[in-house]
């Protein structure tokens, strides 16, 4: 409770203030108290780190009040979107905080002869006069207010934007310059900012869901070509070994998620289309390389792109078939349906983020210390008479020894080895063999007493027998008790893994009837469906049992497990 004298002063101040001024006072007090709270909690390192990671500071420099009013409008909108902005005037901003900022949004007007407003003078002088400021971790955006009737339109904002960039900070979006009627342009600026943080929040939530998925850093140890088209195979399959830190934990059955990067030559074609130069647009180049999808375009993106194209070109009669341009490269769309050179910002706002691809780990953490192995088939398909490659498999196929690779561990709690005394049947044609290589190395190391049976198949014995020497070695050492192979193209009649299962139906039923676990990995259609149908057939014909009830019981007890794609 305030003393009566102060209470009167406060009430008088409220009555004499406009709504926006009251909002400003509330925001100022909030910002002031937030700073105090940060100081109080500084002893808790983990708390401070979390706070810094999520901190978005909105600062403003104003002369007539426009920048202040606009800042509080944006602050209120951000609150509705559940973003925590800290808002403060630049004359109240602690300059020592600048190097610790993660995200800084600046709204500033220009005063007099291209000068910053008086409230921003200390900040302006600080960044221009200090030479040893390190702002490499800062990401920022500047909204400049001005009057086009003056020759130095938005000069203060331009100077701040250039100086922060020169000090190593990264632009979230390009500088936005607004005339006297700033409402429309400032709204666009805020929407672009919002989209940036929404994409970041979505990606962060995905990666850090339940604190399980954390980005790790590895290095390519080796890359071995297992199937080669030059040797007669129809496929191009690689075994890739990755060196990882000893804090990377995984178990057989887990996968790794990889965000592929875009190729610099392709990005340079996009920059060239918009008449931009690489050395002057390094921030944009990094965003296009690491964050935005420029290959295998989605229907969602194409719909937005063609809407943008129509809006700038006016209505045209020719209907564009989105299906005809799915999986195309962005540069191909830009050339066929060119948009204006000044619409790059709009384009980046509608582009899809790069999505991770998952690969089953084929190494054992007990055997392959500080390593992760994966099996990668370089996916290719025909599009408009051209061979097109899958983004991530193509990216991985071009890595060399010593190259860095970012990844995260994807836990698969539903695809784990049973107790060591249980028998297992592994059905994994093609690259579906990957997790079973991990299983077998693990069971060998643990000297498991349960028996192991492998069904593997591909097209040709001579060119597509993945991990042949290891499988033969396990068979000789009786780590593998049974091995059944099916190479579909080596005889006139095609033979698949389900055919081999049928050929061995009596023993197969004996194993599952005595408690063996079945694991299936590989393509969902048609392989996994055909395999399951065959197992149903064996239970009906050999076991003379109701296959649906039998299989449901196996699934209920975790004895029938699939990892299919």
mmCIF file of C-alpha atoms in Angstrom, residues 70-266:
data_model
loop_
_atom_site.group_PDB
_atom_site.id
_atom_site.type_symbol
_atom_site.label_atom_id
_atom_site.label_comp_id
_atom_site.label_asym_id
_atom_site.label_seq_id
_atom_site.Cartn_x
_atom_site.Cartn_y
_atom_site.Cartn_z
ATOM 1 C CA UNK A 70 4.487 1.503 -31.916
ATOM 2 C CA UNK A 71 6.754 -0.479 -29.577
ATOM 3 C CA UNK A 72 3.982 -0.939 -27.041
ATOM 4 C CA UNK A 73 1.526 -1.967 -29.751
ATOM 5 C CA UNK A 74 3.996 -4.662 -30.837
ATOM 6 C CA UNK A 75 4.679 -5.630 -27.238
ATOM 7 C CA UNK A 76 0.958 -6.275 -26.640
ATOM 8 C CA UNK A 77 0.632 -8.302 -29.847
ATOM 9 C CA UNK A 78 3.656 -10.407 -28.894
ATOM 10 C CA UNK A 79 2.076 -11.165 -25.512
ATOM 11 C CA UNK A 80 -1.051 -12.481 -27.244
ATOM 12 C CA UNK A 81 1.184 -14.823 -29.264
ATOM 13 C CA UNK A 82 2.747 -16.103 -26.008
ATOM 14 C CA UNK A 83 6.165 -14.558 -26.680
ATOM 15 C CA UNK A 84 8.009 -12.972 -23.765
ATOM 16 C CA UNK A 85 9.391 -9.629 -24.891
ATOM 17 C CA UNK A 86 11.177 -7.309 -22.495
ATOM 18 C CA UNK A 87 10.436 -3.723 -23.516
ATOM 19 C CA UNK A 88 12.505 -0.708 -22.513
ATOM 20 C CA UNK A 89 13.436 2.745 -23.760
ATOM 21 C CA UNK A 90 17.013 3.113 -25.007
ATOM 22 C CA UNK A 91 17.699 5.842 -22.447
ATOM 23 C CA UNK A 92 16.941 3.266 -19.724
ATOM 24 C CA UNK A 93 18.795 0.398 -21.416
ATOM 25 C CA UNK A 94 21.907 -0.903 -19.655
ATOM 26 C CA UNK A 95 24.625 -0.743 -22.279
ATOM 27 C CA UNK A 96 26.592 -3.457 -20.487
ATOM 28 C CA UNK A 97 23.752 -5.888 -21.323
ATOM 29 C CA UNK A 98 24.304 -5.643 -25.069
ATOM 30 C CA UNK A 99 26.979 -8.341 -25.349
ATOM 31 C CA UNK A 100 24.749 -10.759 -23.414
ATOM 32 C CA UNK A 101 21.649 -10.286 -25.559
ATOM 33 C CA UNK A 102 20.403 -13.123 -27.742
ATOM 34 C CA UNK A 103 17.677 -11.231 -29.598
ATOM 35 C CA UNK A 104 17.343 -7.463 -29.880
ATOM 36 C CA UNK A 105 14.515 -5.714 -31.730
ATOM 37 C CA UNK A 106 15.086 -1.982 -32.244
ATOM 38 C CA UNK A 107 12.465 0.603 -33.199
ATOM 39 C CA UNK A 108 14.019 4.000 -33.716
ATOM 40 C CA UNK A 109 13.092 7.318 -35.262
ATOM 41 C CA UNK A 110 15.401 9.781 -37.011
ATOM 42 C CA UNK A 111 15.710 13.295 -35.637
ATOM 43 C CA UNK A 112 17.021 16.505 -37.169
ATOM 44 C CA UNK A 113 19.800 16.050 -39.725
ATOM 45 C CA UNK A 114 19.856 12.248 -39.723
ATOM 46 C CA UNK A 115 20.576 12.076 -35.993
ATOM 47 C CA UNK A 116 19.190 9.534 -33.518
ATOM 48 C CA UNK A 117 16.636 10.856 -31.008
ATOM 49 C CA UNK A 118 18.057 12.139 -27.716
ATOM 50 C CA UNK A 119 16.772 9.077 -25.859
ATOM 51 C CA UNK A 120 18.916 6.847 -28.087
ATOM 52 C CA UNK A 121 22.055 8.995 -28.190
ATOM 53 C CA UNK A 122 23.960 7.041 -25.495
ATOM 54 C CA UNK A 123 23.221 3.717 -27.199
ATOM 55 C CA UNK A 124 24.133 5.133 -30.630
ATOM 56 C CA UNK A 125 27.462 6.548 -29.386
ATOM 57 C CA UNK A 126 28.253 3.367 -27.455
ATOM 58 C CA UNK A 127 28.040 1.032 -30.454
ATOM 59 C CA UNK A 128 29.866 3.446 -32.768
ATOM 60 C CA UNK A 129 32.682 4.413 -30.417
ATOM 61 C CA UNK A 130 33.398 1.092 -28.722
ATOM 62 C CA UNK A 131 35.704 -1.040 -30.841
ATOM 63 C CA UNK A 132 36.019 -4.165 -28.714
ATOM 64 C CA UNK A 133 32.354 -5.207 -28.515
ATOM 65 C CA UNK A 134 31.713 -8.830 -29.470
ATOM 66 C CA UNK A 135 28.167 -9.300 -30.765
ATOM 67 C CA UNK A 136 28.580 -12.591 -32.619
ATOM 68 C CA UNK A 137 25.796 -14.295 -30.668
ATOM 69 C CA UNK A 138 23.349 -11.407 -31.104
ATOM 70 C CA UNK A 139 20.499 -11.640 -33.583
ATOM 71 C CA UNK A 140 18.692 -8.382 -34.271
ATOM 72 C CA UNK A 141 16.216 -6.489 -36.413
ATOM 73 C CA UNK A 142 15.787 -2.750 -36.891
ATOM 74 C CA UNK A 143 12.602 -0.858 -37.728
ATOM 75 C CA UNK A 144 13.415 2.742 -38.662
ATOM 76 C CA UNK A 145 10.842 5.550 -38.643
ATOM 77 C CA UNK A 146 11.361 8.698 -40.700
ATOM 78 C CA UNK A 147 9.976 11.216 -43.153
ATOM 79 C CA UNK A 148 10.703 10.850 -46.879
ATOM 80 C CA UNK A 149 10.501 14.610 -47.343
ATOM 81 C CA UNK A 150 13.877 14.826 -45.571
ATOM 82 C CA UNK A 151 17.053 13.895 -47.482
ATOM 83 C CA UNK A 152 18.456 11.635 -44.730
ATOM 84 C CA UNK A 153 15.389 9.400 -44.522
ATOM 85 C CA UNK A 154 15.676 6.867 -41.637
ATOM 86 C CA UNK A 155 19.414 7.578 -41.347
ATOM 87 C CA UNK A 156 19.632 6.747 -37.618
ATOM 88 C CA UNK A 157 18.101 3.312 -38.184
ATOM 89 C CA UNK A 158 20.364 2.669 -41.165
ATOM 90 C CA UNK A 159 23.448 3.554 -39.118
ATOM 91 C CA UNK A 160 22.473 1.292 -36.209
ATOM 92 C CA UNK A 161 21.657 -1.598 -38.546
ATOM 93 C CA UNK A 162 25.013 -1.333 -40.338
ATOM 94 C CA UNK A 163 27.008 -0.900 -37.139
ATOM 95 C CA UNK A 164 25.506 -3.926 -35.340
ATOM 96 C CA UNK A 165 26.198 -6.046 -38.405
ATOM 97 C CA UNK A 166 29.782 -4.761 -38.548
ATOM 98 C CA UNK A 167 30.216 -5.798 -34.889
ATOM 99 C CA UNK A 168 29.339 -9.397 -35.777
ATOM 100 C CA UNK A 169 25.615 -9.495 -35.042
ATOM 101 C CA UNK A 170 23.239 -11.355 -37.385
ATOM 102 C CA UNK A 171 20.159 -9.794 -38.950
ATOM 103 C CA UNK A 172 16.921 -11.694 -38.328
ATOM 104 C CA UNK A 173 15.351 -9.834 -41.263
ATOM 105 C CA UNK A 174 16.561 -6.866 -43.343
ATOM 106 C CA UNK A 175 16.204 -3.270 -42.147
ATOM 107 C CA UNK A 176 12.666 -1.912 -42.548
ATOM 108 C CA UNK A 177 12.285 1.825 -43.273
ATOM 109 C CA UNK A 178 8.902 3.465 -42.677
ATOM 110 C CA UNK A 179 7.523 6.841 -43.750
ATOM 111 C CA UNK A 180 5.127 8.992 -41.679
ATOM 112 C CA UNK A 181 2.266 6.544 -42.326
ATOM 113 C CA UNK A 182 4.107 3.594 -40.853
ATOM 114 C CA UNK A 183 1.230 1.314 -39.881
ATOM 115 C CA UNK A 184 1.239 -1.053 -42.886
ATOM 116 C CA UNK A 185 5.011 -1.459 -43.200
ATOM 117 C CA UNK A 186 5.512 -1.858 -39.447
ATOM 118 C CA UNK A 187 2.814 -4.538 -39.371
ATOM 119 C CA UNK A 188 4.636 -6.465 -42.122
ATOM 120 C CA UNK A 189 7.883 -6.121 -40.167
ATOM 121 C CA UNK A 190 6.279 -7.500 -37.030
ATOM 122 C CA UNK A 191 4.686 -10.419 -38.917
ATOM 123 C CA UNK A 192 8.107 -11.345 -40.337
ATOM 124 C CA UNK A 193 9.631 -11.170 -36.861
ATOM 125 C CA UNK A 194 6.817 -13.287 -35.486
ATOM 126 C CA UNK A 195 7.262 -15.889 -38.225
ATOM 127 C CA UNK A 196 10.967 -16.108 -37.413
ATOM 128 C CA UNK A 197 10.328 -16.818 -33.739
ATOM 129 C CA UNK A 198 7.448 -19.195 -34.488
ATOM 130 C CA UNK A 199 9.692 -21.284 -36.776
ATOM 131 C CA UNK A 200 12.410 -21.230 -34.140
ATOM 132 C CA UNK A 201 9.970 -22.237 -31.418
ATOM 133 C CA UNK A 202 8.576 -25.081 -33.548
ATOM 134 C CA UNK A 203 12.032 -26.412 -34.357
ATOM 135 C CA UNK A 204 13.195 -26.028 -30.762
ATOM 136 C CA UNK A 205 10.113 -27.811 -29.403
ATOM 137 C CA UNK A 206 10.744 -30.624 -31.866
ATOM 138 C CA UNK A 207 14.389 -30.982 -30.988
ATOM 139 C CA UNK A 208 13.999 -30.583 -27.232
ATOM 140 C CA UNK A 209 10.708 -32.439 -26.688
ATOM 141 C CA UNK A 210 10.964 -34.023 -23.246
ATOM 142 C CA UNK A 211 14.649 -32.968 -23.238
ATOM 143 C CA UNK A 212 15.446 -36.067 -25.321
ATOM 144 C CA UNK A 213 16.517 -34.640 -28.670
ATOM 145 C CA UNK A 214 19.644 -32.520 -28.337
ATOM 146 C CA UNK A 215 21.849 -31.514 -31.225
ATOM 147 C CA UNK A 216 25.204 -33.315 -31.133
ATOM 148 C CA UNK A 217 28.329 -32.846 -33.211
ATOM 149 C CA UNK A 218 30.223 -35.586 -35.018
ATOM 150 C CA UNK A 219 32.892 -36.063 -37.635
ATOM 151 C CA UNK A 220 32.916 -38.482 -40.570
ATOM 152 C CA UNK A 221 35.372 -41.293 -39.816
ATOM 153 C CA UNK A 222 34.746 -43.405 -42.892
ATOM 154 C CA UNK A 223 32.360 -43.812 -45.811
ATOM 155 C CA UNK A 224 32.219 -47.140 -47.636
ATOM 156 C CA UNK A 225 30.269 -47.817 -50.830
ATOM 157 C CA UNK A 226 28.382 -51.086 -50.284
ATOM 158 C CA UNK A 227 26.341 -51.194 -53.516
ATOM 159 C CA UNK A 228 27.640 -49.466 -56.614
ATOM 160 C CA UNK A 229 25.803 -48.810 -59.879
ATOM 161 C CA UNK A 230 29.142 -48.952 -61.693
ATOM 162 C CA UNK A 231 29.460 -52.589 -60.607
ATOM 163 C CA UNK A 232 26.012 -53.538 -61.870
ATOM 164 C CA UNK A 233 23.765 -52.683 -58.934
ATOM 165 C CA UNK A 234 20.611 -50.619 -59.379
ATOM 166 C CA UNK A 235 21.341 -48.937 -56.064
ATOM 167 C CA UNK A 236 23.934 -46.728 -54.409
ATOM 168 C CA UNK A 237 24.245 -47.669 -50.726
ATOM 169 C CA UNK A 238 26.801 -46.309 -48.240
ATOM 170 C CA UNK A 239 28.021 -47.418 -44.841
ATOM 171 C CA UNK A 240 28.927 -44.236 -42.940
ATOM 172 C CA UNK A 241 30.873 -44.143 -39.664
ATOM 173 C CA UNK A 242 30.663 -41.061 -37.451
ATOM 174 C CA UNK A 243 32.979 -40.163 -34.577
ATOM 175 C CA UNK A 244 30.992 -38.822 -31.593
ATOM 176 C CA UNK A 245 31.764 -37.543 -28.089
ATOM 177 C CA UNK A 246 31.596 -39.973 -25.183
ATOM 178 C CA UNK A 247 28.497 -38.206 -23.801
ATOM 179 C CA UNK A 248 26.399 -39.394 -26.770
ATOM 180 C CA UNK A 249 24.153 -42.177 -25.487
ATOM 181 C CA UNK A 250 22.119 -44.550 -27.633
ATOM 182 C CA UNK A 251 20.880 -48.130 -27.640
ATOM 183 C CA UNK A 252 20.358 -50.716 -30.396
ATOM 184 C CA UNK A 253 17.110 -49.849 -32.152
ATOM 185 C CA UNK A 254 17.577 -46.060 -31.855
ATOM 186 C CA UNK A 255 17.965 -43.733 -34.845
ATOM 187 C CA UNK A 256 19.730 -40.467 -35.546
ATOM 188 C CA UNK A 257 18.050 -37.414 -36.996
ATOM 189 C CA UNK A 258 20.012 -35.351 -39.504
ATOM 190 C CA UNK A 259 19.223 -31.889 -40.901
ATOM 191 C CA UNK A 260 20.809 -31.835 -44.387
ATOM 192 C CA UNK A 261 22.370 -28.624 -45.616
ATOM 193 C CA UNK A 262 21.639 -27.011 -48.963
ATOM 194 C CA UNK A 263 24.438 -26.804 -51.519
ATOM 195 C CA UNK A 264 26.156 -23.446 -51.832
ATOM 196 C CA UNK A 265 26.146 -23.453 -55.687
ATOM 197 C CA UNK A 266 22.346 -23.839 -55.651
#
